[in-house]
Coordinates of C-alpha atoms and ligand atoms in Angstrom, one line a residue:
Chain A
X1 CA -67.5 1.4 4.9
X2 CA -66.7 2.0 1.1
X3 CA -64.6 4.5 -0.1
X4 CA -66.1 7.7 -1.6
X5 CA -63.7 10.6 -3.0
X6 CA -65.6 13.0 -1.4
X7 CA -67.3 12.2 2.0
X8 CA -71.0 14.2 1.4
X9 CA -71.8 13.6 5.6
X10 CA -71.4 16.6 7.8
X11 CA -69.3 15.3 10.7
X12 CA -66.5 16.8 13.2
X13 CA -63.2 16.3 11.8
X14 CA -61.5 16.5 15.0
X15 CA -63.3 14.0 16.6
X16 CA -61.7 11.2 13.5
X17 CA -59.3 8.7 14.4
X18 CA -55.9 9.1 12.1
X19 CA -57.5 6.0 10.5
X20 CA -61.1 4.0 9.7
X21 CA -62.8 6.9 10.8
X22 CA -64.8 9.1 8.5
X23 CA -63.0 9.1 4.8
X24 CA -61.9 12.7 4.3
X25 CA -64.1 15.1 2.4
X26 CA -62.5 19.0 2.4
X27 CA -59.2 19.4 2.0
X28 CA -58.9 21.5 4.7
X29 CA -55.7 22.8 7.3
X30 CA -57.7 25.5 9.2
X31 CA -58.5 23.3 12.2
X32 CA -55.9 20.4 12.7
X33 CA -56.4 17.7 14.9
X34 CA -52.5 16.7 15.0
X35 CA -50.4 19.7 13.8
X36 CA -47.4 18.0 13.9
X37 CA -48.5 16.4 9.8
X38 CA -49.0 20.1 8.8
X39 CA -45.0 20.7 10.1
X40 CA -44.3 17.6 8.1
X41 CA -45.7 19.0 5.3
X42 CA -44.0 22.6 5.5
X43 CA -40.9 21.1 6.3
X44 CA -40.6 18.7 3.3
X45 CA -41.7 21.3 0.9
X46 CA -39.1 23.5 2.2
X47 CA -36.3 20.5 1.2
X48 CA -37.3 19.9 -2.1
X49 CA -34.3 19.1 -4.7
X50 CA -33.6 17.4 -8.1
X51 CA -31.3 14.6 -8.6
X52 CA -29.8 16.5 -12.0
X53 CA -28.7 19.3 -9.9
X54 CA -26.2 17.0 -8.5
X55 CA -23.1 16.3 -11.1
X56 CA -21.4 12.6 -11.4
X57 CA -18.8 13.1 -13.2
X58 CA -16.2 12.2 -11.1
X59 CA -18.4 9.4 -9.9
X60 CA -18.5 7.4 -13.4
X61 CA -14.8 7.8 -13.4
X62 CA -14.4 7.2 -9.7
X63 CA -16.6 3.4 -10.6
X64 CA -14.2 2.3 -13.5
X65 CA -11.4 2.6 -10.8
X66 CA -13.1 0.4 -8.0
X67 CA -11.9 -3.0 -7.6
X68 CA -14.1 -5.5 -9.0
X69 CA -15.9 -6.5 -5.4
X70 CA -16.5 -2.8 -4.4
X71 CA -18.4 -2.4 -7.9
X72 CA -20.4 -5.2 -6.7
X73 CA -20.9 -3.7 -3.0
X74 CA -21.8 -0.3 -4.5
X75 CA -23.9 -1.4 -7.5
X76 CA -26.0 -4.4 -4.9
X77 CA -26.4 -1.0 -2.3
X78 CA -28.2 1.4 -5.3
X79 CA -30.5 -1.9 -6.2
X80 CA -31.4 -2.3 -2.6
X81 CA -31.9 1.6 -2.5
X82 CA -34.3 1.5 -5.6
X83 CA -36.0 -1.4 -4.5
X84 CA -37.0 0.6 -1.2
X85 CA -38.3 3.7 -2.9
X86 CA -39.9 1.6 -5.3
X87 CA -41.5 0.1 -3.0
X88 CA -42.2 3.5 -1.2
X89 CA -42.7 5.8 -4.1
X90 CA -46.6 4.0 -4.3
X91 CA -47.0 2.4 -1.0
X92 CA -47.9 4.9 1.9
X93 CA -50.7 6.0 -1.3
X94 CA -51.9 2.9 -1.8
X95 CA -52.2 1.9 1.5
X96 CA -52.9 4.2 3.7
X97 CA -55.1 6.9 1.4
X98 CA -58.2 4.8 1.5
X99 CA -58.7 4.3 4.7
X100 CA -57.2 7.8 6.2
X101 CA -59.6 10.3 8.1
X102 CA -57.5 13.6 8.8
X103 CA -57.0 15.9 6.0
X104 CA -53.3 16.9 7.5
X105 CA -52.5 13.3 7.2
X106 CA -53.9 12.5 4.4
X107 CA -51.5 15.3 2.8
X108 CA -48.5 14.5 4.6
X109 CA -49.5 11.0 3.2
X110 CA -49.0 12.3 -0.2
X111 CA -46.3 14.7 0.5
X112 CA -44.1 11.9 1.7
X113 CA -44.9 9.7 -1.2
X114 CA -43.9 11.9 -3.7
X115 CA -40.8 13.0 -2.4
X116 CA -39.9 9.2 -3.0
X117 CA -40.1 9.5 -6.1
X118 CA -37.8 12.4 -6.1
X119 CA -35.5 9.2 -4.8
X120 CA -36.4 6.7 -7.6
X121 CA -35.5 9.3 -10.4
X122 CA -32.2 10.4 -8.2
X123 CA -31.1 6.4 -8.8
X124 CA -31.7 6.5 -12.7
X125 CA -30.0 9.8 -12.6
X126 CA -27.1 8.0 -11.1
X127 CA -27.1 4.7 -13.0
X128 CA -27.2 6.7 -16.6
X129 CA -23.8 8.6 -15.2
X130 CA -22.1 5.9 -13.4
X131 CA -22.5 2.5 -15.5
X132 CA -22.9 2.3 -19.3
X133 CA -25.5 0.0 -19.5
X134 CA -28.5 0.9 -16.6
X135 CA -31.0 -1.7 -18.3
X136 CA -28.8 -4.3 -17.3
X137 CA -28.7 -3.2 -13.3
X138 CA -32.5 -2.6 -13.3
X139 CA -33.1 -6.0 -14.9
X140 CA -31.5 -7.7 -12.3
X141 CA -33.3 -6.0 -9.2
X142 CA -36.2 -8.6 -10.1
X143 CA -34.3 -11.3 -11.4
X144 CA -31.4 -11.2 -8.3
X145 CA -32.7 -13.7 -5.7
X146 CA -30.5 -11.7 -3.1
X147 CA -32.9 -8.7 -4.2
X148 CA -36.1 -10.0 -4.9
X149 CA -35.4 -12.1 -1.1
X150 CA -35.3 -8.4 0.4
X151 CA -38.8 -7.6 -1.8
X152 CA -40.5 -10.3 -0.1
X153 CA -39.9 -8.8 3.8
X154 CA -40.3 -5.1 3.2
X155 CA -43.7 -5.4 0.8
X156 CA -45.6 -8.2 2.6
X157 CA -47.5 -6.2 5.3
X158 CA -48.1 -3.4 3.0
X159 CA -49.4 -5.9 0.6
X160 CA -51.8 -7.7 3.7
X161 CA -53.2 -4.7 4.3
X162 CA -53.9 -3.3 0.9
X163 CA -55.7 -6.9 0.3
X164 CA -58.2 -6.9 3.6
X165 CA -58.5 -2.8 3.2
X166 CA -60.3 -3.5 -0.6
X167 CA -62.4 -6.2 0.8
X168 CA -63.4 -4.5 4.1
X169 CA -64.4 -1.1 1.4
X170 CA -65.9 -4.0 -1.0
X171 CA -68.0 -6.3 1.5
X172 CA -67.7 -4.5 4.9
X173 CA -67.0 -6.8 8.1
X174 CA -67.9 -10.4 8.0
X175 CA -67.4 -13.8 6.6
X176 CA -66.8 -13.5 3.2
X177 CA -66.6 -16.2 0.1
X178 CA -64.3 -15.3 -2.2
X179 CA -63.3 -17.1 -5.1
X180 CA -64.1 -20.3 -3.0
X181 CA -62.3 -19.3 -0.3
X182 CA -63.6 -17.8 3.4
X183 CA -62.3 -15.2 4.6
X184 CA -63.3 -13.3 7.9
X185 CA -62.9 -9.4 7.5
X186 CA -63.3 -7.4 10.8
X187 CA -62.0 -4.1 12.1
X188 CA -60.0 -4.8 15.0
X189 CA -58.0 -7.4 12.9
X190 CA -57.4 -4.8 10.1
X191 CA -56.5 -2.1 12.6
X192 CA -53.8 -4.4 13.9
X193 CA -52.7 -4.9 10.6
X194 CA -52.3 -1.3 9.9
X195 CA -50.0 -0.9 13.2
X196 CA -47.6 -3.5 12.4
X197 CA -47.5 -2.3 8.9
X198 CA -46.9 0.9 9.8
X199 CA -43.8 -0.5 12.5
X200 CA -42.5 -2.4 9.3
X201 CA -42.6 1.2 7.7
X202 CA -40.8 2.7 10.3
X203 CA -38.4 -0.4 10.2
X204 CA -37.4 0.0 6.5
X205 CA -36.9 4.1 6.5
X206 CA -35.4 4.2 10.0
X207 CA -33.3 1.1 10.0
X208 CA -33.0 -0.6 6.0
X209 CA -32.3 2.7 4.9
X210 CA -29.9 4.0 7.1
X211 CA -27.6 0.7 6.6
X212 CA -27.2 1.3 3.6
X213 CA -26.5 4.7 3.7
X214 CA -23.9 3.7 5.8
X215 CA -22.7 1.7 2.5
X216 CA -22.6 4.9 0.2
X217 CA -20.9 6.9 2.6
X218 CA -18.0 4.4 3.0
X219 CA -17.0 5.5 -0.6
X220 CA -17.7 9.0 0.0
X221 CA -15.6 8.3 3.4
X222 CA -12.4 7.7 1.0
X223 CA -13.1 10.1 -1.7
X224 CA -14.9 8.1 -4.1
X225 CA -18.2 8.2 -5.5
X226 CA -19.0 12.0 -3.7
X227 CA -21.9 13.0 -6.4
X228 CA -23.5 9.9 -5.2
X229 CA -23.3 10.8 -1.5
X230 CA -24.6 14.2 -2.0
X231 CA -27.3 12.6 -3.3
X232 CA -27.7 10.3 -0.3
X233 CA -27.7 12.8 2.0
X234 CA -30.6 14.7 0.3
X235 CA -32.4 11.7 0.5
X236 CA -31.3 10.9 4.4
X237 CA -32.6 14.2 4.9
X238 CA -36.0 13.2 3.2
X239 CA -35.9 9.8 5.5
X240 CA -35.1 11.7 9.0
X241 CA -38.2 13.2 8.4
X242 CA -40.3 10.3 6.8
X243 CA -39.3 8.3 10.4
X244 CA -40.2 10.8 12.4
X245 CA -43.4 10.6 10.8
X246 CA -43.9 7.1 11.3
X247 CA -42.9 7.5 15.0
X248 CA -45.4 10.1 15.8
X249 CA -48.2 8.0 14.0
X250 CA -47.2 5.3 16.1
X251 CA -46.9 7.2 19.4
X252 CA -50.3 8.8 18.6
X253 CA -51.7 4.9 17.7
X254 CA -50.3 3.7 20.7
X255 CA -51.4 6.1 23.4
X256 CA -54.7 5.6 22.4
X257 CA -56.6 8.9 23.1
X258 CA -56.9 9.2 19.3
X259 CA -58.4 5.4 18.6
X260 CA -58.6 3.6 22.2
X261 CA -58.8 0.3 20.3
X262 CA -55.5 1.1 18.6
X263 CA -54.0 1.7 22.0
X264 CA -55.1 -1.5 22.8
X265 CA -53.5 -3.6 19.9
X266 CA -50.3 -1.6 19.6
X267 CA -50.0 -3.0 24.0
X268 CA -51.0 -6.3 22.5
X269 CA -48.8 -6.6 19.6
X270 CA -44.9 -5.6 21.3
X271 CA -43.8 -8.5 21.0
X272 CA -44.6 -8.9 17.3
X273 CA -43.3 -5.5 17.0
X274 CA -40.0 -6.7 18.5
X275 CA -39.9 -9.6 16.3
X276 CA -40.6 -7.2 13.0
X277 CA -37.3 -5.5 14.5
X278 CA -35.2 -8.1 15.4
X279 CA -36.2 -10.3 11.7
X280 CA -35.3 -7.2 9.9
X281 CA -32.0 -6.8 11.9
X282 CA -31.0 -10.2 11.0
X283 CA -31.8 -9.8 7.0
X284 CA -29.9 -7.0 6.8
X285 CA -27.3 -8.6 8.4
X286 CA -27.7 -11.4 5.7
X287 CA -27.5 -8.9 3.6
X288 CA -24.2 -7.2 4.9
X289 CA -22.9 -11.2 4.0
X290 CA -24.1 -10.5 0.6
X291 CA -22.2 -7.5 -0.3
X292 CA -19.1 -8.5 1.2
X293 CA -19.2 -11.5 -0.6
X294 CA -15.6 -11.1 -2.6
X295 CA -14.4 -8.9 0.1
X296 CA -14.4 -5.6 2.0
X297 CA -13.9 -2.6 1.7
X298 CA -11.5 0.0 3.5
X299 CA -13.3 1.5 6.7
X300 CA -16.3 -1.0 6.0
X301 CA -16.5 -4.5 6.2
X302 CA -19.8 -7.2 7.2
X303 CA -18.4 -7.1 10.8
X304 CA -19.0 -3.4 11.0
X305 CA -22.5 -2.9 9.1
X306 CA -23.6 -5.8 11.3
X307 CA -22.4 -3.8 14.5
X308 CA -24.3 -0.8 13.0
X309 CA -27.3 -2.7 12.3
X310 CA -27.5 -3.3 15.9
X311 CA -26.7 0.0 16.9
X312 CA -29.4 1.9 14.5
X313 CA -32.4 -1.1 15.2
X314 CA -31.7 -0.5 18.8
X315 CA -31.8 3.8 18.5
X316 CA -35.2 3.3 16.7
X317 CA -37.1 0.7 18.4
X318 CA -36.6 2.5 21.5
X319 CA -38.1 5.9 20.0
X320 CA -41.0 3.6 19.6
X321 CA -41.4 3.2 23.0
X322 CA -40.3 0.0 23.7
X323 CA -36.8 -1.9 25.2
X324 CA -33.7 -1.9 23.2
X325 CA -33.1 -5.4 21.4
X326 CA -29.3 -6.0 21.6
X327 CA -27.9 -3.0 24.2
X328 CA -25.7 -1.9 21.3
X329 CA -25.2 2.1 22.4
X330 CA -21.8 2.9 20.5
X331 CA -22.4 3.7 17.2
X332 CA -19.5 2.0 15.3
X333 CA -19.5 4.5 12.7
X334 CA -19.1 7.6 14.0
X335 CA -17.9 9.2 10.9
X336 CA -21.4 9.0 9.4
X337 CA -23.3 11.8 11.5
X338 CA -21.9 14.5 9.8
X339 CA -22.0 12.9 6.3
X340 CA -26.1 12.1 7.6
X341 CA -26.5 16.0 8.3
X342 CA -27.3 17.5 5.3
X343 CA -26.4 21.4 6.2
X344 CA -23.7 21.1 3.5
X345 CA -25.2 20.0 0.4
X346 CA -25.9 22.4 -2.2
X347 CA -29.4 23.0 -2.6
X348 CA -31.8 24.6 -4.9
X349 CA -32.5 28.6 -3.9
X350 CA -35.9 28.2 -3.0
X351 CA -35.0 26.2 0.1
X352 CA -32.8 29.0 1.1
X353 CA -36.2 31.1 1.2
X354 CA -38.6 28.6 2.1
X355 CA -36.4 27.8 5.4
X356 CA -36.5 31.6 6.3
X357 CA -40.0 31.6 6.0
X358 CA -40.8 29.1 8.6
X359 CA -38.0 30.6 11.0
X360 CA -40.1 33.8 10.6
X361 CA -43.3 32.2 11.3
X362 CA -41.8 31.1 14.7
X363 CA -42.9 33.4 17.4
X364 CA -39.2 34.4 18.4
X365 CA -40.5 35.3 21.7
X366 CA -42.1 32.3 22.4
X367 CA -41.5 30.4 25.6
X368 CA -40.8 26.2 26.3
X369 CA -44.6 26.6 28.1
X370 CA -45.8 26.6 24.6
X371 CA -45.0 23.3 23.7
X372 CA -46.1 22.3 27.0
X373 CA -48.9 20.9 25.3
X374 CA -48.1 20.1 21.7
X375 CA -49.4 16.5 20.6
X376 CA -46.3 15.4 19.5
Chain B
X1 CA -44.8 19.8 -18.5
X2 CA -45.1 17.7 -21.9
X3 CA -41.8 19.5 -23.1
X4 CA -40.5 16.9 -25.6
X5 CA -36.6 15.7 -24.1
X6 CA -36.0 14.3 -27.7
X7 CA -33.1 16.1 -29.3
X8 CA -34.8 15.4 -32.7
X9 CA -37.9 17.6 -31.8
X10 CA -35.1 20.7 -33.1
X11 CA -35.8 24.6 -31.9
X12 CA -32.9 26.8 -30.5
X13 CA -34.2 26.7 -27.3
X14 CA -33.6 22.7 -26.5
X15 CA -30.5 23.3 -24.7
X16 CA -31.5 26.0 -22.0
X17 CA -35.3 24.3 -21.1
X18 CA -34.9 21.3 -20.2
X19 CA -37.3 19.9 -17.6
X20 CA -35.6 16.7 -17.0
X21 CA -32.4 16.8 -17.2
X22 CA -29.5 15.1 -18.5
X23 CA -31.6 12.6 -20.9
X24 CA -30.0 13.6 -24.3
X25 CA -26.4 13.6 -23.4
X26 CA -26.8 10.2 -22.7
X27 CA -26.9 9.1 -26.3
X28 CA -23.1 9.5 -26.6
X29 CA -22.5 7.9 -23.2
X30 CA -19.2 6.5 -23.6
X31 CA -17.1 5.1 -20.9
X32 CA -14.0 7.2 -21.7
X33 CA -15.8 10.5 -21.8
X34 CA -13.2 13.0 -21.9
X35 CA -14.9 15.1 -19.9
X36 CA -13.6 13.1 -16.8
X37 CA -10.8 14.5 -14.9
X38 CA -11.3 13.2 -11.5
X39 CA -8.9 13.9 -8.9
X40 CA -8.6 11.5 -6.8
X41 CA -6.3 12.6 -4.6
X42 CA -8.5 15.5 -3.1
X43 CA -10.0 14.8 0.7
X44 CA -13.5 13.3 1.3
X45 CA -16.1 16.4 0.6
X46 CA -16.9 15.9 4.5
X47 CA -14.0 17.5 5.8
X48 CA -14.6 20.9 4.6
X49 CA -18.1 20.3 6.0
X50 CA -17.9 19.7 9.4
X51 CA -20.0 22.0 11.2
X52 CA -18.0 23.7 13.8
X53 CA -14.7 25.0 13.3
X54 CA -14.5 27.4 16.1
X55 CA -15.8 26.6 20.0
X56 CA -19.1 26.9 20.2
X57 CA -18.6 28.5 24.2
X58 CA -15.7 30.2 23.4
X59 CA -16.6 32.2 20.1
X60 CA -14.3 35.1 19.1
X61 CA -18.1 36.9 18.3
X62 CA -20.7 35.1 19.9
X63 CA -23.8 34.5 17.9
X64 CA -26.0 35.4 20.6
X65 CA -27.5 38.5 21.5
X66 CA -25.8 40.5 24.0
X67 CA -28.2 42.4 26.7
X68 CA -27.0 45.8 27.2
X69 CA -25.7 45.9 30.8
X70 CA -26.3 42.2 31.3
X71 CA -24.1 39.0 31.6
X72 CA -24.7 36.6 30.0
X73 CA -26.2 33.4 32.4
X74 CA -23.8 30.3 33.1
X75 CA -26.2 27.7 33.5
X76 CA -24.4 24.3 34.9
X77 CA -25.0 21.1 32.9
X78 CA -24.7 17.5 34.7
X79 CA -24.2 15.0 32.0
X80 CA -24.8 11.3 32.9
X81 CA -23.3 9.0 30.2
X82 CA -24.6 5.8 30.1
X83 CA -23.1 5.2 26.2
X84 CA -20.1 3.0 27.8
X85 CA -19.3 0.2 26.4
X86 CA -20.0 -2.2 29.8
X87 CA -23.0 0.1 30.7
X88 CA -20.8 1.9 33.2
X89 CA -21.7 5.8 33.8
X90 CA -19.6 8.4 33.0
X91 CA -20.2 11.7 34.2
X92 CA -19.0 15.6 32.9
X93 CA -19.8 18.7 35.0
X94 CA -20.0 21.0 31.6
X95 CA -21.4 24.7 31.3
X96 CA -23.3 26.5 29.0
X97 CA -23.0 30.4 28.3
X98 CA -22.5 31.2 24.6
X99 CA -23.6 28.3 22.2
X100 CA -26.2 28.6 19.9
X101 CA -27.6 25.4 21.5
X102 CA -27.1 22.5 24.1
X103 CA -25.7 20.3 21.3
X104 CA -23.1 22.6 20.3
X105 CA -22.3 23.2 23.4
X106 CA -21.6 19.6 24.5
X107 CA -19.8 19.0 21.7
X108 CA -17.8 22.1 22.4
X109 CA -16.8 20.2 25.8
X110 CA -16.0 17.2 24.4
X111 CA -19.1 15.5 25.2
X112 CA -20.5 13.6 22.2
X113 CA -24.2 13.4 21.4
X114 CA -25.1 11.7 18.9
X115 CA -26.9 14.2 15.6
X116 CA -28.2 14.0 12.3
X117 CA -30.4 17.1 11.4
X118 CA -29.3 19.2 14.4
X119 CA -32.7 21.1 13.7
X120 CA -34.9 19.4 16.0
X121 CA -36.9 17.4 13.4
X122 CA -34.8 13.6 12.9
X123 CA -34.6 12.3 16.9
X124 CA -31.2 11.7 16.6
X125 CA -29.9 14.1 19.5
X126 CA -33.2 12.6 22.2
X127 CA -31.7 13.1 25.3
X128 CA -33.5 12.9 28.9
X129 CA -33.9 15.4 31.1
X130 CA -33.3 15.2 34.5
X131 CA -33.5 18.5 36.1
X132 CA -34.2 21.7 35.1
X133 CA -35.6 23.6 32.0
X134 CA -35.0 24.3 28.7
X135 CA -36.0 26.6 26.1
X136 CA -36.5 26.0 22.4
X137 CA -35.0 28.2 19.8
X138 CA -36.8 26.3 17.2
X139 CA -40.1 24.3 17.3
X140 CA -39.6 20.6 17.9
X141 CA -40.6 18.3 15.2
X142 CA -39.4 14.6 16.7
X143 CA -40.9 12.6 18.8
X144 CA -40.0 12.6 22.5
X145 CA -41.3 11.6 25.3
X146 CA -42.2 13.8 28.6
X147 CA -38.8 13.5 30.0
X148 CA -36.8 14.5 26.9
X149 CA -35.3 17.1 25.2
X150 CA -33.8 17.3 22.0
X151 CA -30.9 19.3 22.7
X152 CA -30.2 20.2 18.9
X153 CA -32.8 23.0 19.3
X154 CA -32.9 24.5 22.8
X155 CA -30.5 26.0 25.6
X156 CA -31.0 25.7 28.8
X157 CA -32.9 28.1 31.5
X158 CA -31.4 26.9 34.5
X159 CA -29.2 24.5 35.7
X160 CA -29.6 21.0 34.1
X161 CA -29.3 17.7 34.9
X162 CA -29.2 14.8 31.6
X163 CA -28.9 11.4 30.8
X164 CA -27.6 11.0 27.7
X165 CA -28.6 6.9 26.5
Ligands
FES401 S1 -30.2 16.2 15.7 FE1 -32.1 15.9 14.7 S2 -33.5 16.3 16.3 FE2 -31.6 16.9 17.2
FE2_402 FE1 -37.0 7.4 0.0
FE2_403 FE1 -38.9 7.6 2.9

């Protein structure tokens, strides 16, 4: 199979897998084989924002007035954030474009990429108000072992899979020499590489995320640092719906009736799916020990975030299907549910419209048997 | 889109079209920016956002549509929580007549579930359901399984039975 940007074969579009089927040729949304990446689409369209309609003023004020350790918490927090959405602003793209096969997908592919980088420019916007030299806290996001540590877990399946994708589109399956060394390239291996990358996806938007948006809302929690938090809760609002991609695609992978093969490998791999959660868990409870180096803060401390780590990798490994990891059901932080729900945040008009758009396109009459059937 | 951000690039109409923001005023960034008059004694933004001030079943004007000559249904809702902390069950016998939807109207009763989008696309709320039948006011975008509900987004058509995990 080699890439081609425009598929000239006459096949049955609904008869590709999500992945290594056919490579897309029209861009087309008349027939759909999994509607639900179409709502994706619709809905993130109807949430887009800019980070310079949010105003920091307090915020830079709010920073000269922190203690010296909860300038460290909150400055280490923003790195971590813009390491992610680096990290995400290019990866779904460069991963998962070449070797998609549904035109929805492939769009909702893009879709959620870009609204990443919405993310990446939302932390410049707030280092330039907040700290007078942003160079200097960019710098240090590849320099910081703490950081660069983090880099390491959240890239490295993306990265194995962006490697064996360019030689399976190069040399095809096989036993390949390259560069003096042999490396064996076949489908089934790459598709398994795909599923856990896309579980160590899932891990760093529904679980790496969320903990440290637990970190930003501490401040907001005590009045501090608010311009930030309304610009984490955009962003949550982004992430709920980038996980609940991730879950469907891994639902869909895992039942099989799309790609029977990937139904086998996603039974084969749980307990490397397990151990992708738990290892994350456990880094970013190394992590927690990190920030709270030189102390806590009020309402948050390493004990807590640790709790909550437990809490959120157990919420989201069970929508994946499989057991809970630590039994952790109380979230210890109940306080950041409503800062999560984004209902409150000021947003540009067009959402306003958008949103009444798709509530119009609902069939107000419509009754629960319709979704008896949706493929979600 | 190749609108110059440079202040230098002078016309009259810099200061109204800018497609990227805050850029320029940076030049001056100064740490004691005048302009900063925080008050820090104010509550956290959060309190004035919290999403139901009133009881969702006992509205002063309910949000739903009343049928003329009808009343509106009580449907009974059985609520198994299994949240304890030593994995004991609690249970609430709970109603639902007037909330806009299962959510609220748990909440309403003191029964917390936990929320994040509260429109049916983030998970959060993934509750199972035991007996009975919902309806959903607005199309569900997260993941569940067979047995589950997101109660953000429906109300119940009969009498219901759920877990809540
Ligand atoms: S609160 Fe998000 S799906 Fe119900
Ligand atoms: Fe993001
Ligand atoms: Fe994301």
């Amino acid at each position: 199979m080699s890439y081609t940007t425009f598929n000239q074969k006459t096949f049955d579009t609904l008869k590709q897998p999500m992945f290594f089927g056919e490579t897309v040729n029209v861009a087309r949304y008349d027939i759909q084989k999994h509607k639900i990446f179409e709502n994706l689409i619709e809905k993130q369209l109807s949430f887009f924002w800019r980070p310079e309609e949010v105003d920091l003023a307090n915020d830079r004020k709010d920073f000269i007035d922190l203690p010296e350790h909860e300038q460290h918490i909150f400055l280490s927090n923003l790195k971590y954030q813009t390491l992610l959405d680096s990290v995400q602003g290019r990866s779904p793209n460069v991963a998962f474009l070449p070797i998609v096969s549904l035109p929805e997908l492939e769009t909702w592919i893009e879709t959620w990429s870009f609204s990443e980088t919405i993310h990446s420019r939302s932390y410049t916007h707030i280092m330039r108000n907040v700290v007078p030299n942003p160079a200097e806290v960019f710098d240090d996001i590849t320099r910081n072992d703490f950081i660069t540590r983090r880099a390491v877990s959240v890239t490295k399946y993306y990265d194995e899979l962006i490697e064996k994708c360019s030689f399976y589109t190069q040399l095809g399956e096989g036993t390949h020499t390259i560069n003096g060394k042999v490396i064996d390239i076949n489908l089934r291996d790459l598709k398994r590489t795909l599923y856990l990358t896309m579980v160590s996806v899932n891990v760093l938007e529904a679980i790496r995320f969320y903990v440290s948006f637990a970190c930003s809302f501490a401040f907001a929690e005590r009045a501090k640092m608010e311009g930030n938090a309304k610009i984490i809760k955009l962003i949550a609002r982004d992430e709920a719906l980038h996980l609940t991609g991730t879950q469907h695609i891994l639902q869909i992978m895992a039942a099989g009736k799309d790609d029977p093969e990937m139904g086998e490998i996603a039974e084969s791999c749980k307990d490397e799916v397990r151990e992708i959660f738990l290892d994350a868990a456990e880094q970013e409870k190394e992590w927690a020990g990190y920030l709270f180096k030189d102390g806590s803060m009020i309402g948050l401390n390493q004990h807590i975030l640790a709790q909550y780590v437990d809490y959120i990798t157990d919420q989201r490994i069970v929508a994946i299907g499989l057991p809970p990891i630590f039994n952790a059901k109380n979230n210890p932080l109940p306080w950041i549910n409503s800062w999560l729900n984004s209902d409150n945040v000021q947003v540009a008009p067009q959402e306003a419209e958008i949103s009444s758009y798709l509530v119009g396109a609902l069939d107000s009459a419509v009754d629960t048997d319709d979704f008896g059937d949706f493929d979600l | 889109m190749n609108q110059s951000t440079n202040p230098a690039s002078n016309n009259s109409h810099q200061d109204e079209f800018r497609l990227d923001g805050l850029a320029p005023e940076h030049d001056d960034f100064s740490l004691e920016a005048e302009t900063v008059e925080a008050d820090l004694d104010h509550e956290p933004v959060q309190d004035c956002l919290i999403l139901n001030t009133e009881d969702a079943e006992q509205p002063e004007t309910s949000a739903q549509i009343d049928l003329d000559g009808m009343d509106k249904p009580i449907h009974a809702v059985s609520v198994i929580n299994n949240a304890g902390t030593n994995n004991s069950e609690q249970f609430h016998e709970v109603s639902f007549q007037n909330a806009n939807s299962l959510l609220e109207s748990l909440e309403a009763q003191d029964v917390p579930v936990h929320y994040q989008c509260r429109e049916g696309y983030c998970g959060s709320c993934r509750t199972q359901l035991l007996e009975g039948e919902v309806h959903y006011t607005e199309e569900p975008m997260a993941w569940i399984n067979d047995d589950e509900i997101l109660p953000c987004c429906c109300i119940p058509k009969t009498a219901i039975r759920i877990k809540l995990t």
